Short mmCIF file of C-alpha atoms and ligand atoms in Angstrom, two decimals:
data_model
loop_
_atom_site.label_atom_id
_atom_site.label_comp_id
_atom_site.label_asym_id
_atom_site.label_seq_id
_atom_site.Cartn_x
_atom_site.Cartn_y
_atom_site.Cartn_z
CA MET M 226 11.82 0.75 -11.77
CA SER M 227 8.51 1.12 -14.18
CA SER M 228 6.02 3.83 -14.18
CA THR M 229 3.70 1.81 -16.11
CA THR M 230 0.09 3.22 -16.19
CA PRO M 231 -2.83 1.35 -16.96
CA ASP M 232 -3.58 2.88 -20.15
CA ALA M 233 -0.07 2.29 -21.45
CA LEU M 234 0.85 -1.43 -21.23
CA ASP M 235 4.53 -1.84 -21.39
CA LEU M 236 5.44 -5.78 -20.80
CA PHE M 237 9.23 -4.71 -20.25
CA ALA M 238 8.14 -2.04 -17.54
CA GLY M 239 10.09 -4.25 -14.97
CA GLU M 240 12.39 -6.88 -14.83
CA GLN M 241 9.64 -9.88 -15.43
CA VAL M 242 6.05 -10.64 -16.05
CA ILE M 243 4.81 -14.20 -15.53
CA THR M 244 1.38 -15.37 -16.74
CA CYS M 245 -0.01 -18.40 -14.92
CA ARG M 246 -2.88 -20.56 -16.07
CA ASP M 247 -4.03 -23.87 -14.80
CA ASP M 248 -7.33 -25.50 -16.35
CA ALA M 249 -8.07 -27.65 -13.50
CA THR M 250 -9.04 -25.12 -10.69
CA GLY M 251 -9.40 -22.11 -13.68
CA LEU M 252 -6.72 -20.19 -12.10
CA ARG M 253 -5.52 -17.04 -14.16
CA ALA M 254 -3.06 -14.94 -12.70
CA VAL M 255 -0.03 -12.59 -13.22
CA ILE M 256 3.17 -12.11 -11.47
CA ALA M 257 5.02 -8.69 -12.13
CA ILE M 258 8.54 -8.70 -10.65
CA ASP M 259 9.59 -5.02 -10.79
CA ASP M 260 12.86 -5.16 -9.50
CA THR M 261 15.27 -7.30 -7.42
CA THR M 262 18.22 -5.38 -6.69
CA LEU M 263 17.71 -5.07 -3.06
CA GLY M 264 16.36 -8.94 -2.45
CA PRO M 265 13.51 -11.06 -3.51
CA GLY M 266 10.67 -9.21 -4.90
CA PHE M 267 7.77 -9.52 -2.06
CA GLY M 268 4.38 -8.19 -2.69
CA GLY M 269 0.60 -9.33 -2.04
CA VAL M 270 -1.59 -11.20 -3.95
CA ARG M 271 -4.52 -9.09 -5.35
CA TRP M 272 -7.73 -10.94 -6.45
CA ARG M 273 -10.26 -9.12 -8.09
CA PRO M 274 -12.37 -9.06 -11.55
CA TYR M 275 -10.28 -7.30 -14.56
CA PRO M 276 -11.78 -5.51 -17.52
CA SER M 277 -9.26 -7.07 -19.67
CA GLN M 278 -6.09 -9.37 -19.51
CA ALA M 279 -4.00 -6.32 -20.11
CA ALA M 280 -5.70 -4.29 -17.19
CA ALA M 281 -4.89 -7.26 -14.88
CA VAL M 282 -0.84 -7.08 -16.40
CA ALA M 283 -0.94 -3.44 -15.97
CA GLU M 284 -2.19 -3.41 -12.46
CA ALA M 285 0.25 -6.14 -11.41
CA GLN M 286 3.10 -3.91 -12.96
CA ARG M 287 2.17 -0.90 -11.39
CA LEU M 288 1.44 -2.10 -8.13
CA ALA M 289 4.93 -4.19 -8.31
CA ALA M 290 7.02 -1.20 -8.91
CA ALA M 291 5.09 0.89 -6.02
CA MET M 292 6.56 -2.30 -3.78
CA THR M 293 10.02 -1.25 -5.22
CA LEU M 294 9.78 2.17 -3.91
CA LYS M 295 8.38 1.00 -0.76
CA HIS M 296 10.71 -1.44 0.12
CA ALA M 297 13.62 0.97 -0.96
CA LEU M 298 12.56 3.66 1.43
CA ALA M 299 11.55 1.61 4.54
CA ASP M 300 15.35 0.52 4.03
CA LEU M 301 14.32 -3.25 3.38
CA PRO M 302 16.16 -5.97 1.65
CA TYR M 303 13.07 -6.81 -0.72
CA GLY M 304 12.53 -5.97 -4.08
CA GLY M 305 9.33 -5.06 -5.51
CA ALA M 306 6.64 -7.25 -6.98
CA LYS M 307 3.22 -8.00 -6.86
CA SER M 308 0.80 -10.37 -8.35
CA VAL M 309 -2.89 -10.44 -9.50
CA VAL M 310 -5.35 -13.42 -9.45
CA ILE M 311 -8.06 -12.60 -11.92
CA ALA M 312 -11.67 -13.25 -10.61
CA ASP M 313 -14.40 -14.17 -12.91
CA GLY M 314 -17.39 -13.91 -10.38
CA PRO M 315 -17.69 -13.69 -6.64
CA LEU M 316 -14.53 -15.19 -4.68
CA PRO M 317 -15.22 -18.64 -3.06
CA LEU M 318 -15.40 -18.26 0.54
CA ASP M 319 -12.04 -18.37 2.81
CA GLY M 320 -11.06 -21.98 3.49
CA SER M 321 -13.86 -23.41 1.00
CA PRO M 322 -12.12 -26.42 -0.68
CA GLU M 323 -12.76 -24.73 -4.22
CA ARG M 324 -10.47 -21.63 -3.11
CA VAL M 325 -7.72 -24.12 -1.56
CA ARG M 326 -7.14 -26.02 -4.48
CA LEU M 327 -6.98 -22.87 -6.56
CA MET M 328 -4.51 -21.26 -4.18
CA GLU M 329 -2.41 -24.63 -3.99
CA ALA M 330 -2.18 -24.53 -7.72
CA TYR M 331 -1.19 -20.99 -7.42
CA SER M 332 1.48 -21.66 -5.03
CA ARG M 333 2.90 -24.32 -7.39
CA PHE M 334 3.11 -21.66 -10.06
CA ILE M 335 4.87 -19.37 -7.22
CA ALA M 336 7.35 -21.81 -6.29
CA ARG M 337 8.63 -21.97 -9.94
CA THR M 338 10.31 -18.48 -9.56
CA GLY M 339 12.52 -19.92 -7.11
CA GLY M 340 11.94 -17.67 -4.56
CA THR M 341 12.10 -14.61 -6.42
CA TYR M 342 8.66 -13.86 -5.91
CA ILE M 343 7.13 -14.08 -2.33
CA PRO M 344 3.33 -13.34 -1.90
CA GLY M 345 1.31 -11.70 0.76
CA VAL M 346 -2.07 -10.43 1.67
CA ASP M 347 -3.68 -7.82 -0.49
CA MET M 348 -7.11 -6.63 -1.60
CA GLY M 349 -9.25 -10.21 -1.73
CA THR M 350 -6.70 -12.49 -0.37
CA THR M 351 -6.40 -13.51 3.29
CA MET M 352 -4.03 -15.06 5.98
CA SER M 353 -5.23 -18.58 5.30
CA ASP M 354 -4.64 -18.37 1.43
CA MET M 355 -1.12 -17.38 2.41
CA GLN M 356 -0.99 -20.75 4.72
CA THR M 357 -2.31 -22.67 1.68
CA ILE M 358 0.16 -21.34 -0.42
CA ARG M 359 3.00 -21.84 2.00
CA ASP M 360 1.82 -25.29 3.00
CA ALA M 361 1.44 -26.20 -0.68
CA GLY M 362 5.40 -25.71 -1.05
CA ALA M 363 5.80 -21.68 -2.01
CA ARG M 364 7.63 -19.03 0.55
CA ALA M 365 4.56 -16.87 1.30
CA PHE M 366 4.50 -14.09 4.17
CA CYS M 367 1.48 -12.31 6.17
CA ASP M 368 0.43 -16.08 6.84
CA GLU M 369 0.42 -15.47 10.76
CA VAL M 370 -0.05 -11.82 11.65
CA ASP M 371 -2.18 -9.29 10.21
CA PRO M 372 -0.48 -6.35 9.03
CA GLY M 373 -3.26 -3.67 9.18
CA PRO M 374 -2.59 -2.25 12.78
CA TYR M 375 1.07 -1.94 11.82
CA THR M 376 0.50 -0.23 8.63
CA ALA M 377 -1.95 2.10 10.77
CA ALA M 378 0.77 2.73 13.09
CA GLY M 379 3.53 3.58 10.42
CA ALA M 380 0.98 5.68 8.50
CA TYR M 381 0.26 7.93 11.75
CA ALA M 382 3.91 8.46 12.37
CA ALA M 383 3.78 9.84 8.54
CA MET M 384 0.86 11.73 9.59
CA ARG M 385 2.28 13.14 12.37
CA ALA M 386 5.34 14.31 10.23
CA GLY M 387 3.10 15.95 7.87
CA VAL M 388 1.18 17.98 10.19
CA ARG M 389 4.56 18.83 12.32
CA HIS M 390 5.99 20.12 8.90
CA ARG M 391 3.09 22.11 7.19
CA LEU M 392 1.05 23.03 10.14
CA GLY M 393 3.98 23.05 12.89
CA SER M 394 1.71 21.44 15.34
CA GLY M 395 1.14 18.03 17.20
CA MET M 396 -2.11 16.22 16.61
CA ASP M 397 -4.13 18.00 19.66
CA GLY M 398 -7.20 19.51 18.04
CA VAL M 399 -6.42 18.80 14.74
CA ARG M 400 -9.34 17.71 12.25
CA VAL M 401 -8.54 14.20 10.63
CA LEU M 402 -10.85 12.90 7.95
CA VAL M 403 -10.27 9.10 7.69
CA GLN M 404 -11.40 7.60 4.52
CA GLY M 405 -12.00 4.21 4.76
CA ALA M 406 -12.79 2.44 8.26
CA GLY M 407 -11.32 -0.99 7.68
CA HIS M 408 -8.51 -2.91 9.09
CA VAL M 409 -6.12 0.39 8.64
CA GLY M 410 -8.65 3.07 8.70
CA ALA M 411 -10.06 2.17 12.11
CA ALA M 412 -6.86 1.72 13.84
CA LEU M 413 -5.29 5.00 12.58
CA ALA M 414 -8.59 6.72 13.61
CA ALA M 415 -7.87 5.68 17.36
CA LEU M 416 -4.36 6.48 17.45
CA ALA M 417 -5.27 10.02 15.99
CA ALA M 418 -8.50 10.44 18.47
CA ALA M 419 -5.72 9.09 21.22
CA ASP M 420 -3.56 12.02 20.67
CA GLY M 421 -6.54 14.48 20.65
CA ALA M 422 -7.40 14.89 17.14
CA GLN M 423 -10.79 15.41 15.89
CA VAL M 424 -11.81 12.34 13.81
CA THR M 425 -14.02 12.15 11.03
CA VAL M 426 -14.71 8.73 9.54
CA SER M 427 -16.30 8.03 6.01
CA ASP M 428 -17.17 4.59 4.62
CA ILE M 429 -19.36 3.02 1.84
CA ASP M 430 -20.59 0.57 4.48
CA PRO M 431 -22.20 3.32 6.83
CA PRO M 432 -22.77 1.21 9.92
CA ARG M 433 -19.10 0.61 9.59
CA ALA M 434 -18.09 4.13 9.62
CA ALA M 435 -20.68 5.01 12.40
CA ALA M 436 -19.12 2.23 14.61
CA VAL M 437 -15.50 3.51 14.32
CA ALA M 438 -16.66 7.12 14.61
CA GLU M 439 -18.51 6.26 17.78
CA SER M 440 -15.53 4.19 19.23
CA VAL M 441 -13.13 7.26 18.73
CA GLY M 442 -15.69 10.05 19.71
CA GLY M 443 -15.88 11.64 16.33
CA THR M 444 -18.28 11.88 13.42
CA THR M 445 -19.23 10.68 10.25
CA VAL M 446 -19.22 11.94 6.57
CA ALA M 447 -20.81 10.78 3.33
CA PRO M 448 -18.62 9.00 1.07
CA ASP M 449 -19.29 11.41 -1.76
CA GLU M 450 -18.92 14.47 0.59
CA VAL M 451 -14.96 13.48 1.35
CA ILE M 452 -12.55 15.41 -0.43
CA ALA M 453 -14.50 18.74 0.02
CA ALA M 454 -15.13 18.27 3.59
CA ASP M 455 -13.59 20.77 6.22
CA CYS M 456 -10.75 18.99 7.67
CA ASP M 457 -7.01 19.62 8.31
CA VAL M 458 -6.04 16.20 7.20
CA LEU M 459 -7.21 13.79 4.94
CA ALA M 460 -6.25 10.17 5.30
CA PRO M 461 -6.97 7.91 2.36
CA CYS M 462 -7.33 4.30 3.54
CA ALA M 463 -9.78 2.62 1.21
CA VAL M 464 -9.34 2.98 -2.58
CA ALA M 465 -6.87 3.96 -5.04
CA ARG M 466 -6.83 7.18 -7.19
CA VAL M 467 -9.19 9.36 -4.80
CA ILE M 468 -7.26 12.57 -5.86
CA THR M 469 -7.84 13.50 -9.35
CA SER M 470 -7.05 16.77 -11.52
CA ASP M 471 -10.74 17.41 -11.44
CA ASN M 472 -11.08 17.23 -7.60
CA VAL M 473 -7.89 18.59 -6.26
CA ALA M 474 -8.94 22.38 -5.89
CA ASP M 475 -12.16 21.21 -4.18
CA LEU M 476 -9.81 19.72 -1.43
CA LYS M 477 -10.04 21.67 2.09
CA ALA M 478 -7.29 19.51 3.75
CA SER M 479 -3.66 20.93 4.18
CA VAL M 480 -2.26 17.49 4.34
CA VAL M 481 -3.07 14.29 2.78
CA ALA M 482 -1.42 11.31 4.68
CA GLY M 483 -3.01 7.77 4.17
CA ALA M 484 -2.46 3.99 3.72
CA ALA M 485 -4.30 3.80 0.30
CA ASN M 486 -1.73 2.34 -2.30
CA ASP M 487 -2.04 4.86 -5.29
CA THR M 488 -3.66 7.85 -3.95
CA LEU M 489 -3.16 10.28 -6.58
CA ASP M 490 -4.83 9.38 -10.04
CA THR M 491 -2.14 10.58 -12.28
CA PRO M 492 1.67 12.26 -11.28
CA GLU M 493 0.56 15.58 -12.51
CA VAL M 494 -2.02 15.77 -9.27
CA ALA M 495 1.26 15.89 -7.09
CA GLN M 496 2.20 19.12 -8.57
CA GLN M 497 -1.15 20.45 -8.56
CA LEU M 498 -1.50 19.47 -5.03
CA ALA M 499 1.98 21.36 -4.16
CA ALA M 500 0.62 24.54 -6.18
CA ALA M 501 -2.74 24.42 -3.98
CA GLY M 502 -0.10 24.36 -0.65
CA VAL M 503 -1.12 20.92 -0.18
CA THR M 504 1.24 18.62 1.65
CA PHE M 505 1.06 15.29 -0.08
CA VAL M 506 3.13 12.53 2.05
CA PRO M 507 3.56 9.89 -0.44
CA ASP M 508 1.70 6.81 0.04
CA PHE M 509 4.62 4.71 -0.71
CA MET M 510 6.22 5.84 2.47
CA ALA M 511 3.17 6.07 4.84
CA ASN M 512 2.20 2.66 4.35
CA ALA M 513 5.37 0.76 4.77
CA GLY M 514 4.48 -0.27 8.26
CA GLY M 515 2.81 -3.73 7.45
CA VAL M 516 6.05 -4.74 5.15
CA ILE M 517 8.43 -3.36 8.10
CA GLN M 518 6.15 -5.85 10.33
CA VAL M 519 6.82 -8.77 7.99
CA HIS M 520 10.44 -8.59 7.67
CA ALA M 521 10.27 -8.14 11.92
CA GLY M 522 8.82 -11.52 11.93
CA GLN M 523 11.36 -12.64 9.31
CA VAL M 524 14.69 -11.39 11.22
CA GLY M 525 13.18 -11.54 14.92
CA TRP M 526 12.91 -8.11 15.94
CA SER M 527 11.57 -7.46 19.32
CA GLU M 528 8.35 -5.39 19.82
CA GLU M 529 10.05 -2.74 20.74
CA GLU M 530 12.22 -2.43 17.26
CA LEU M 531 9.53 -3.01 15.56
CA ARG M 532 8.16 0.10 16.94
CA ASP M 533 11.14 2.04 16.87
CA ARG M 534 11.52 1.32 12.89
CA LEU M 535 7.72 1.93 12.58
CA GLU M 536 8.41 5.58 14.11
CA ARG M 537 11.22 5.89 11.73
CA ILE M 538 8.69 6.32 8.81
CA GLY M 539 7.91 9.75 10.29
CA ASP M 540 11.54 10.43 10.18
CA ARG M 541 12.12 9.50 6.53
CA VAL M 542 8.94 11.58 5.47
CA GLU M 543 10.47 14.58 7.29
CA GLN M 544 13.64 14.30 5.25
CA VAL M 545 11.47 13.93 2.26
CA LEU M 546 9.52 16.99 3.16
CA VAL M 547 12.40 19.22 3.84
CA GLY M 548 14.28 18.16 1.00
CA ALA M 549 11.24 18.84 -1.65
CA ASP M 550 10.84 22.19 -0.21
CA GLU M 551 14.72 23.03 -0.69
CA ARG M 552 14.59 21.38 -4.08
CA ASP M 553 11.52 22.99 -4.87
CA VAL M 554 10.14 19.48 -6.18
CA THR M 555 7.14 17.62 -4.69
CA PRO M 556 7.47 15.41 -2.12
CA VAL M 557 6.72 12.48 -4.57
CA ARG M 558 9.77 13.50 -6.53
CA ALA M 559 11.80 14.00 -3.52
CA ALA M 560 10.89 10.38 -2.45
CA LEU M 561 11.22 8.91 -6.00
CA ASP M 562 14.95 10.44 -5.99
CA LEU M 563 15.61 9.13 -2.66
CA ALA M 564 14.39 5.72 -3.66
CA ALA M 565 16.48 5.77 -6.75
CA ALA M 566 19.72 6.60 -5.16
CA HIS M 567 19.31 3.88 -2.46
CA ILE M 568 18.59 1.09 -5.02
CA GLU M 569 21.53 2.72 -6.95
CA SER M 570 23.63 2.15 -4.31
CA HIS M 571 22.97 -1.69 -3.88
CA ARG M 572 23.21 -2.50 -7.32
CA ARG M 573 25.83 -5.10 -8.07
N1 NAD Z 157 -3.77 -3.63 5.10
C1 NAD Z 157 -2.38 -3.45 5.02
O1 NAD Z 157 -1.61 -3.64 6.06
C2 NAD Z 157 -1.98 -1.88 4.25
C3 NAD Z 157 -0.75 -2.28 4.08
C4 NAD Z 157 -0.73 -1.18 2.94
C5 NAD Z 157 -1.49 -0.46 1.76
N2 NAD Z 157 -2.94 -0.97 2.35
C6 NAD Z 157 -4.15 -0.34 1.49
O2 NAD Z 157 -4.60 0.38 2.89
C7 NAD Z 157 -5.86 0.73 2.43
C8 NAD Z 157 -6.89 0.22 3.37
O3 NAD Z 157 -6.58 -1.26 3.46
P1 NAD Z 157 -7.28 -2.11 4.43
O4 NAD Z 157 -6.36 -3.38 4.67
O5 NAD Z 157 -7.85 -1.41 5.73
O6 NAD Z 157 -8.47 -2.33 3.56
P2 NAD Z 157 -10.04 -3.12 4.48
O7 NAD Z 157 -10.96 -3.79 3.00
O8 NAD Z 157 -9.95 -3.67 5.53
O9 NAD Z 157 -10.75 -1.62 4.49
C9 NAD Z 157 -11.05 -0.68 3.43
C10 NAD Z 157 -12.46 -0.17 4.07
O10 NAD Z 157 -12.58 1.06 2.75
C11 NAD Z 157 -14.34 0.98 2.64
N3 NAD Z 157 -14.22 1.77 1.10
C12 NAD Z 157 -14.26 1.08 -0.05
N4 NAD Z 157 -14.49 2.09 -0.90
C13 NAD Z 157 -14.69 3.12 -0.34
C14 NAD Z 157 -14.74 4.81 -0.74
N5 NAD Z 157 -15.12 4.61 -1.74
N6 NAD Z 157 -15.19 5.57 0.17
C15 NAD Z 157 -15.03 5.25 1.66
N7 NAD Z 157 -14.81 4.07 1.94
C16 NAD Z 157 -14.47 2.94 1.13
C17 NAD Z 157 -14.37 -0.51 2.47
O11 NAD Z 157 -15.81 -0.48 3.06
C18 NAD Z 157 -13.49 -0.58 3.82
O12 NAD Z 157 -14.33 -0.91 5.00
C19 NAD Z 157 -6.20 -0.32 0.84
O13 NAD Z 157 -5.92 0.52 -0.25
C20 NAD Z 157 -4.67 -1.00 0.95
O14 NAD Z 157 -4.34 -1.36 -0.02
C21 NAD Z 157 -3.37 -1.56 3.49
#
């Protein structure tokens, strides 16, 4: 498993890094395969601009390493991988001929990995992109079902476990602030509200925040007031690295549990949160619902079995939080150790 940060590029942090260049379509992409001990590397395709090639490689590696952890802790037979497509301007519209040709070209590169890399959706890519990749010959996941609601269901199981552990209560009356009212955040807000939580929503798109807040009988808060807002639970469901050494002291929440990847700016923030008495539910545990749903589709689990597996995210979170307390380490450390032990036990 790698521990790459964007500031320190290490091309050998994981098993493999593949760069892809196609001059006919302008495709520039990076596939990072972090660890295939548990199975083929599965991870989404992120499509966005990058300040440099190094930044694109580092992000692919970092996200791939998180997928290794996510699959290990969710007991799924996949390794960790991720890829990025470097955008050099606004993305072509979904379904446009330009976009289809680019994804077809990308499919040919993915096929060359011989099934070691299986793509799915991530920021910037869609189910129809995965259909294009699949139809052009490579294996692809997330081509038929939006994983968002399943990610939300898993994140909610994780949140409930965090609240039970830290506050000793259920969700009734608990003040939950959801940052990001998108696919996952909106569904998570609805689940919490249905259990009696008082929900506040924030989004850089104010009408979207207002619509979700209204639908759950909640309120809104401005994006720049999220960290210091009065709440019991902060659920980051938007961008990465929202909790930093500089703002950790401003947090009012006693539990941080959400779906956004890479919530903590640096590893040190996990210790700072613990020192401040804030229970941090590792994001790579909380946001595994989407990959669990993908696997359910592959192996044909019933809806009941799928729901049961999503609920088990909460059991695993509880196990990690108790273990962290017993060993006097952070939940992130406890989760990393559990994942490493799981992967080691599967090493051939
Ligand atoms: N969709 C999934 O199944 C899934 C799975 C695992 C992890 N995640 C992670 O969860 C997060 C949310 O995913 P999603 O699918 O809901 O994305 P989305 O694009 O549907 O929604 C994200 C929302 O966040 C808002 N936003 C962006 N920047 C913001 C900011 N600074 N403050 C407040 N709001 C902001 C956007 O306007 C948008 O409404 C992402 O970090 C994603 O990587 C998603």
